[in-house]
C-alpha angles and dihedrals in degrees: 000000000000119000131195110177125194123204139176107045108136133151116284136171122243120291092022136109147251136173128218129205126191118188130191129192090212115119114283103280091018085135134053096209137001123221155204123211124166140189131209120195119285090012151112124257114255142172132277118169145337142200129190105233091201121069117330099024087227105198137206144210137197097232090239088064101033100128098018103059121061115197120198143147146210113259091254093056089235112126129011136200140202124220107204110184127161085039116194131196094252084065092076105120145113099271112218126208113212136187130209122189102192134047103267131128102320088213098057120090091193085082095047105093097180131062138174115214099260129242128232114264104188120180115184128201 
């Protein structure tokens, strides 16, 4: 059974940090990108951040997070992290880990056929 497995959400107060790691036990480079998806309450799911797991290691931001979040992964691929800095309270959200196994639009869940079961991130004014 595939397993992606978040750790590291946790409650801050606006304009802290906090740091996200998502690990998998596929093969290294099982997966062509990594991502982060979110949820706040009473919406809908949407992207993050991703990161391409093969050469290059592109990486991707939501617009609302470009310059606060850092993405980045081991060299095996294996796991990936996200660095959230400058954390507002409209960042309060479960924060998803998906994986993609094939190129596609890095944005859209839909291609992303694994999920971990997400972990609270809480940031308080």
């Amino acid at each position: 059974q595939v397993q992606l497995v978040e750790s590291g959400g946790g409650s801050v107060q606006a304009g802290h940090s906090l740091s996200l790691s998502c690990a998998h036990s596929q093969l290294p480079q099982t997966y062509f990108a990594l991502a982060w998806f979110r949820q706040a309450p009473g919406k809908d799911r949407e992207f993050v951040s991703s990161i391409n797991t093969w050469s290059g290691g592109l990486t991707f931001y939501a617009a609302s997070v470009e310059g606060r979040f850092t993405i980045s992964r081991d060299s095996a691929g294996s796991t990936v992290y996200l660095q959230m800095n400058s954390l507002k309270p409209e960042d309060t959200a479960v924060y998803y880990c998906a994986g993609r196994r094939r190129s596609g639009n890095y944005y859209n869940q839909g291609e992303y056929g694994d999920w971990g079961q997400g972990t609270q991130v809480t940031v308080s004014s």
